[in-house]
Coordinates of C-alpha atoms in Angstrom, one line a residue:
X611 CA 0.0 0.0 0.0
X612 CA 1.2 3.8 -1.0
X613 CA 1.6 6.0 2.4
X614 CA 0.1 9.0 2.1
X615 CA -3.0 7.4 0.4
X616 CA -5.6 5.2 0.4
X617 CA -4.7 2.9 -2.4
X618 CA -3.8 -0.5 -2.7
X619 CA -2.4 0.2 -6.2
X620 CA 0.9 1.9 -6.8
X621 CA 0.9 2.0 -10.4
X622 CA -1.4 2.0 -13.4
X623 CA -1.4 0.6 -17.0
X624 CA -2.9 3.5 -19.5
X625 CA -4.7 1.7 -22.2
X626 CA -4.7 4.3 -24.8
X627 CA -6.2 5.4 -28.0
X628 CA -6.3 2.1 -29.5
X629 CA -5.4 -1.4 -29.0
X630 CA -5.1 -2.2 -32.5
X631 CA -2.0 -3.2 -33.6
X632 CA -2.2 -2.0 -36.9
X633 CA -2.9 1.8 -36.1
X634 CA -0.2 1.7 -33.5
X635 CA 2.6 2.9 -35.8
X636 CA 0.4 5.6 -38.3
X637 CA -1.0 7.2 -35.2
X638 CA 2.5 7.5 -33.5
X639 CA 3.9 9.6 -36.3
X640 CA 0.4 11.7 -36.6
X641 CA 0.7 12.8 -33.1
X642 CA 3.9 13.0 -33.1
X643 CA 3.8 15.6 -36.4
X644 CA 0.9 17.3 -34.7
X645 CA 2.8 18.0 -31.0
X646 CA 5.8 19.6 -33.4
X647 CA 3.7 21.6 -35.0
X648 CA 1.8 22.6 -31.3
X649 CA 5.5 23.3 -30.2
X650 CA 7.1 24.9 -33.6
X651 CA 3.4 27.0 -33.2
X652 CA 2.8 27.9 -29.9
X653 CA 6.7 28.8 -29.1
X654 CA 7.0 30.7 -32.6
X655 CA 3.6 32.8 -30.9
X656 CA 5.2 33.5 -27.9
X657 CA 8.5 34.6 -29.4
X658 CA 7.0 37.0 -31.7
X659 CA 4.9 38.7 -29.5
X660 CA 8.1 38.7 -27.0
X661 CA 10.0 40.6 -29.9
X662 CA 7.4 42.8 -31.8
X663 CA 6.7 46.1 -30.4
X664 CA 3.7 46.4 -32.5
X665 CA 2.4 43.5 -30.8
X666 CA 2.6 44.7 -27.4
X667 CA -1.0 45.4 -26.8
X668 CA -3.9 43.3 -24.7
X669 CA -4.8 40.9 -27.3
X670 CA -1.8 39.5 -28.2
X671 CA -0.5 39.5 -24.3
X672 CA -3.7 37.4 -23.3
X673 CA -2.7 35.5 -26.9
X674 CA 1.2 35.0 -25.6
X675 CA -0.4 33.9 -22.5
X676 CA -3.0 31.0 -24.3
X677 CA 0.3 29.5 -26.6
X678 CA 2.2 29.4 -23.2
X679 CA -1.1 27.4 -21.7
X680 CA -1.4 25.3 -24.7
X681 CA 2.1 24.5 -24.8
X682 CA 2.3 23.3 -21.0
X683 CA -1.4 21.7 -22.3
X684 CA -0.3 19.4 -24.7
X685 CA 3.3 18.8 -23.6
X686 CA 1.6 17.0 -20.4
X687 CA -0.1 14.7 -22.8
X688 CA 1.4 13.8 -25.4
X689 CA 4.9 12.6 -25.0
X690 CA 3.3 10.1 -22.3
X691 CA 0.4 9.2 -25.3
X692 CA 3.2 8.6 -27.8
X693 CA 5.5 6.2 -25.4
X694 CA 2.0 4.1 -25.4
X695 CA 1.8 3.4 -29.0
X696 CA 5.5 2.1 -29.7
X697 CA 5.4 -0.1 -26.1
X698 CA 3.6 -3.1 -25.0
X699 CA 2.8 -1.5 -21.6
X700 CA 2.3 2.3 -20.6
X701 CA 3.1 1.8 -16.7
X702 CA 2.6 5.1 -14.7
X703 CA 3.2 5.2 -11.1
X704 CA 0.7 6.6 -9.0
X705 CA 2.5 9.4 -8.0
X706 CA 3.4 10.6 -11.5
X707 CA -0.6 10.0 -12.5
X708 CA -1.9 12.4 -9.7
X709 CA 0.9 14.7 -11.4
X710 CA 0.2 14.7 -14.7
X711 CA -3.8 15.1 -14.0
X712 CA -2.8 18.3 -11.2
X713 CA -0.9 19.5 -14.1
X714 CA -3.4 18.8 -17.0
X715 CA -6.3 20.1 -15.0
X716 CA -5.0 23.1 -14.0
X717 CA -4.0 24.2 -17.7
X718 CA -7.5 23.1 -19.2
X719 CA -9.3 25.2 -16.6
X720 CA -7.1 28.2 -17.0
X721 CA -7.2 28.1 -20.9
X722 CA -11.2 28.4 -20.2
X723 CA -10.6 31.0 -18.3
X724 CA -8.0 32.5 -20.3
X725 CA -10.5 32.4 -23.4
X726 CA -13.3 34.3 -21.2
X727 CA -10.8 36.6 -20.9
X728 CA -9.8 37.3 -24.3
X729 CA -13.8 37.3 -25.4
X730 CA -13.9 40.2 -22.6
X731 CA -10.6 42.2 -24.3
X732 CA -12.2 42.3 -28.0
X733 CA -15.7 43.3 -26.3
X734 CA -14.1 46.5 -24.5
X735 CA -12.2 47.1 -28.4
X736 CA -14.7 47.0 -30.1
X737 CA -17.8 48.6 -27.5
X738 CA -15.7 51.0 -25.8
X739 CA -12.8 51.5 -27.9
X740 CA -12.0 55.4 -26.6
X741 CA -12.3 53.7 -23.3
X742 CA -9.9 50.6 -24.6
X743 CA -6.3 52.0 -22.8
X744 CA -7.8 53.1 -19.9
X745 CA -9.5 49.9 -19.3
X746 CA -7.0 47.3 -20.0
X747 CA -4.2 48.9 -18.7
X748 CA -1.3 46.1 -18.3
X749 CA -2.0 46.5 -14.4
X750 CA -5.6 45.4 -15.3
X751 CA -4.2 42.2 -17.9
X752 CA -2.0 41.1 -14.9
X753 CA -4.4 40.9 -12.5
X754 CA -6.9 39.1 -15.1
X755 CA -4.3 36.5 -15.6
X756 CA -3.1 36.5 -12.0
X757 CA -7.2 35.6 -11.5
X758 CA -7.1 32.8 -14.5
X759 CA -4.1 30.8 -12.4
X760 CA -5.7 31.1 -9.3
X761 CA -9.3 30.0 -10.5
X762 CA -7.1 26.9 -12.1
X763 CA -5.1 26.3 -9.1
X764 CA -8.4 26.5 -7.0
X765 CA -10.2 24.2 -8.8
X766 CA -7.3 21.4 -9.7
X767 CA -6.2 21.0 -6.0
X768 CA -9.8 20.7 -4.9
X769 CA -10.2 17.9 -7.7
X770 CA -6.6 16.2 -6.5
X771 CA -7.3 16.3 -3.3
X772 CA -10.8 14.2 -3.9
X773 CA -8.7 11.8 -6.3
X774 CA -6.3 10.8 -3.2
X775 CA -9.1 10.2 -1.3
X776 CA -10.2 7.5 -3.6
X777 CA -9.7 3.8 -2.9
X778 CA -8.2 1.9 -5.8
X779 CA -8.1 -2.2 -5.1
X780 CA -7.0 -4.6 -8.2
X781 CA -8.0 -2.7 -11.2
X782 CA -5.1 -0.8 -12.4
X783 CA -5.6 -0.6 -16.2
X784 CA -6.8 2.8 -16.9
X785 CA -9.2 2.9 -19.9
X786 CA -7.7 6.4 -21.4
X787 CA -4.5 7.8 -23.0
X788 CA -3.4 9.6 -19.8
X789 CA -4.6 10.3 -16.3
X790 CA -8.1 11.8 -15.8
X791 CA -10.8 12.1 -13.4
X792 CA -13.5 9.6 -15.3
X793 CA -11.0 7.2 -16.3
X794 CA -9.4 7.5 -12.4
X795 CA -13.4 7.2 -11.0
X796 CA -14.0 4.2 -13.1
X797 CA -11.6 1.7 -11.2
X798 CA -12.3 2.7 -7.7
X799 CA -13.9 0.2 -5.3
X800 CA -14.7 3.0 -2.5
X801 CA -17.7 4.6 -3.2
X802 CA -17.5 7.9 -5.9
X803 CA -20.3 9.8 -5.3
X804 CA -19.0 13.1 -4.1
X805 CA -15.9 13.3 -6.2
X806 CA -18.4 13.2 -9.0
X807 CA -20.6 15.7 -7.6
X808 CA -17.1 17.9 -7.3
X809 CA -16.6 17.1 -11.3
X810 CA -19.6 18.1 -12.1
X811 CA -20.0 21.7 -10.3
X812 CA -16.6 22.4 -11.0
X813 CA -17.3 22.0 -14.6
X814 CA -20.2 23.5 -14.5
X815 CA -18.4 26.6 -13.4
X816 CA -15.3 26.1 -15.4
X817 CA -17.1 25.4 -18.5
X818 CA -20.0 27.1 -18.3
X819 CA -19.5 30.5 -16.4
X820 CA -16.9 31.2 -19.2
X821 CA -18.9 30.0 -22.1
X822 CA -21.8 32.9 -20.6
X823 CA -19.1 35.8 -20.4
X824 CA -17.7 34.9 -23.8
X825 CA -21.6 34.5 -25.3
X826 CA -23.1 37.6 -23.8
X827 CA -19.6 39.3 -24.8
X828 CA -20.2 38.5 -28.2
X829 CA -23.7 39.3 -28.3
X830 CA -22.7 42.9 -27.3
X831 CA -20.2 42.6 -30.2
X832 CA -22.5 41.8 -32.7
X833 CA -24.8 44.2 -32.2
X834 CA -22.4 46.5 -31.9
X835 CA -21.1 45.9 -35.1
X836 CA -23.9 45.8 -37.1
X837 CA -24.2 49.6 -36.4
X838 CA -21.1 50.6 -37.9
X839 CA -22.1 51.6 -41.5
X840 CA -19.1 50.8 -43.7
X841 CA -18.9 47.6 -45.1
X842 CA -15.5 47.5 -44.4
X843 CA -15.3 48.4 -40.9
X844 CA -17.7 45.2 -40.4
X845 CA -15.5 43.1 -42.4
X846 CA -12.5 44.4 -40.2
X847 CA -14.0 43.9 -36.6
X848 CA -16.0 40.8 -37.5
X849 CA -12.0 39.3 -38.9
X850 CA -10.1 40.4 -35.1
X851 CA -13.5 38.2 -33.6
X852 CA -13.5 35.2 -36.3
X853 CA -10.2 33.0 -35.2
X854 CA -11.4 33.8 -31.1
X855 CA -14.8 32.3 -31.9
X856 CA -13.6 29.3 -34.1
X857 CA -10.8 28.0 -30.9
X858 CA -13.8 29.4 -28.8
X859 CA -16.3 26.4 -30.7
X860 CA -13.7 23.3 -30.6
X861 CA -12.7 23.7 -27.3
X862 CA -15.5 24.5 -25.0
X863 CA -17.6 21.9 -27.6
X864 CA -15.5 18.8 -26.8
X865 CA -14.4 19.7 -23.1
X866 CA -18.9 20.5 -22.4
X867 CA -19.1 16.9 -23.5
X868 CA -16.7 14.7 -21.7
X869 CA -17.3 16.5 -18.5
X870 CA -20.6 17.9 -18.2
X871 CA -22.3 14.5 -17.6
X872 CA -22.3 12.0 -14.9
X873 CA -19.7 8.9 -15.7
X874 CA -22.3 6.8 -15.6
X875 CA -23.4 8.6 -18.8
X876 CA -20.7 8.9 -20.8
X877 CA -18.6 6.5 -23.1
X878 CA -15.2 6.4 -22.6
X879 CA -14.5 5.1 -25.8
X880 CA -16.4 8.8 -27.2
X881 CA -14.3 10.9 -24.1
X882 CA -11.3 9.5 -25.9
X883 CA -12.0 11.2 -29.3
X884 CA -13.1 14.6 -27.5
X885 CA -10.4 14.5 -25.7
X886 CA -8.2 14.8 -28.2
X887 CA -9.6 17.4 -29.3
X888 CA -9.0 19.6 -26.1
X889 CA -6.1 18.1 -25.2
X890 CA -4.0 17.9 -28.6
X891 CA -5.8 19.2 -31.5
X892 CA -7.0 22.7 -30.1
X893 CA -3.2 23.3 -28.4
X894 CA -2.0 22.9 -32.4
X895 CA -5.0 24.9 -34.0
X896 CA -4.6 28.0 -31.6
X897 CA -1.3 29.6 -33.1
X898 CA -2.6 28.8 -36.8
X899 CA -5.9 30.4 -36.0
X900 CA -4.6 32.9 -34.9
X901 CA -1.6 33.8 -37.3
X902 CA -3.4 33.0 -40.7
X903 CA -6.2 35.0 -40.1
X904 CA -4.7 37.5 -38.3
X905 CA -3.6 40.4 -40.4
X906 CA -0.9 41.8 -37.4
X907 CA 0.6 39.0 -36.9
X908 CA 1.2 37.8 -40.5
X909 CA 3.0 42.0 -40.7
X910 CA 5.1 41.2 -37.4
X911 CA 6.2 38.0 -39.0
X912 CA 7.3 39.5 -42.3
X913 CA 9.1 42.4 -40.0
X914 CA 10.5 40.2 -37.5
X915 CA 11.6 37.3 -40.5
X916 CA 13.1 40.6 -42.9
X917 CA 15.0 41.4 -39.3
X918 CA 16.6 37.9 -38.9
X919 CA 17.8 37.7 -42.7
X920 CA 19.2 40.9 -42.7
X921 CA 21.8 41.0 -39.5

């Protein structure tokens, strides 16, 4: 038995994606291809922001902030999910499970967060844009993402603190590609009932209270919108709001439906495809998103590249 908790089991065997052989190997290399491009992406994000001037306004320090949770996102995951489809067994040791799901859940929530956030940003620039300075003044952004880690931190030590409470007897093979709370509530033998009424008000706020600021931050945006007369001030404002609401639409989409049911509910076999999305899709989209349709970004690119060639 572990000290320090209740469990009879001090390691666990991840299933996976798959356990057919023949889609070992081609998934290995497409996840592997995607988390360098999610790497390549997110780091090539933060660097430019880092290094353009032009870029050092609100939006793209919330966006510097989202490639750096995407980043620490998907590297949690995936290297772990690769090792599982070139071995026979994916053993991970209790302690190192409890890690990676700490560590996993307190990026997902703050990236929720983090989106509210940005939703909030391009509702001030676009409402109240003689206002815009004053009221996201980098004081202001700090303390927004100083509130995002601590929401996250809240909630993921609440959640990890319920999962070492759990009693885990014989079963030890986990039915998922990495450690998290459904999988982890499936093979306890102590009863489950209040961990999974923690999942689901957590989620509730962590999903939903976000999805309402970004939704009713939109709405004012819309409308706002539609009043400006030029066809090509609509065309410009609706572009800066287009890539937010597409990551906005994948992520929230495929996080709402693993987690906002009861276990009992939900197939794990389905939590495994939206997980992927969350987890290593939407970490990969977010820099493309945001640098192909983003017409600043693709200018501080050509300065920044011009600048590298040129010394």
């Amino acid at each position: 038995m572990l000290q320090g908790n209740l469990s009879e089991v001090t390691e666990f065997i991840l299933a996976g994606l798959t356990n057919k052989p023949e889609l070992q190997l081609p998934l290995f290399f497409l996840f592997l291809a995607i988390y360098v491009v999610t790497v390549v992406g997110n780091l090539g994000m933060i660097t430019l922001i880092l290094f353009s001037s032009q870029l050092h306004t609100p939006m793209y320090y919330f966006l510097s902030s989202l490639s750096f949770i995407d980043l620490c996102h998907s590297t949690v995951i995936t290297p772990k999910m690769l090792v599982n489809f070139v071995t026979v067994k994916n053993i991970i040791s209790y302690p190192e499970c409890m890690t990676q799901l700490y560590i996993f859940l307190t990026f997902a929530i703050a990236e929720c967060h983090m989106l509210a956030v940005m939703a909030y940003d391009r509702y001030v620039a676009i409402c109240n844009p003689l206002l815009y300075n004053a009221v996201m003044s980098f004081q202001v952004c700090s303390w927004m993402i100083f509130g995002v880690y601590v929401m996250a931190l809240i909630g993921t030590t609440t959640h990890t603190i319920c999962m070492l409470k759990v009693h885990f007897c014989e079963a030890d093979v986990i039915n998922h590609y990495f450690c998290d709370l459904y999988p982890l509530l499936e093979l306890s033998c102590s009863d489950t009932f209040i961990n999974e009424v923690v999942v689901l008000c957590f989620s509730v706020f962590n999903i939903f209270i976000p999805t309402l600021t970004i939704l009713s931050s939109y709405i004012f945006i819309i409308a706002s919108i539609l009043r400006i007369k030029s066809t090509e001030g609509r065309s410009k404002a609706f572009s800066t709001c287009s890539s937010h609401i597409s990551a906005v639409a994948i992520f929230f989409g495929s996080l709402a439906f693993m987690y906002l049911q009861p276990s009992s509910v939900s197939s794990m076999d389905q939590g495994k495809v939206s997980s992927v999305f969350y987890t290593i899709v939407v970490p990969m989209l977010n820099p493309l998103i945001y640098s192909l349709r983003n017409k600043d970004v693709k200018v501080a690119l050509d300065k920044f590249l011009e600048r590298k060639f040129f010394l």
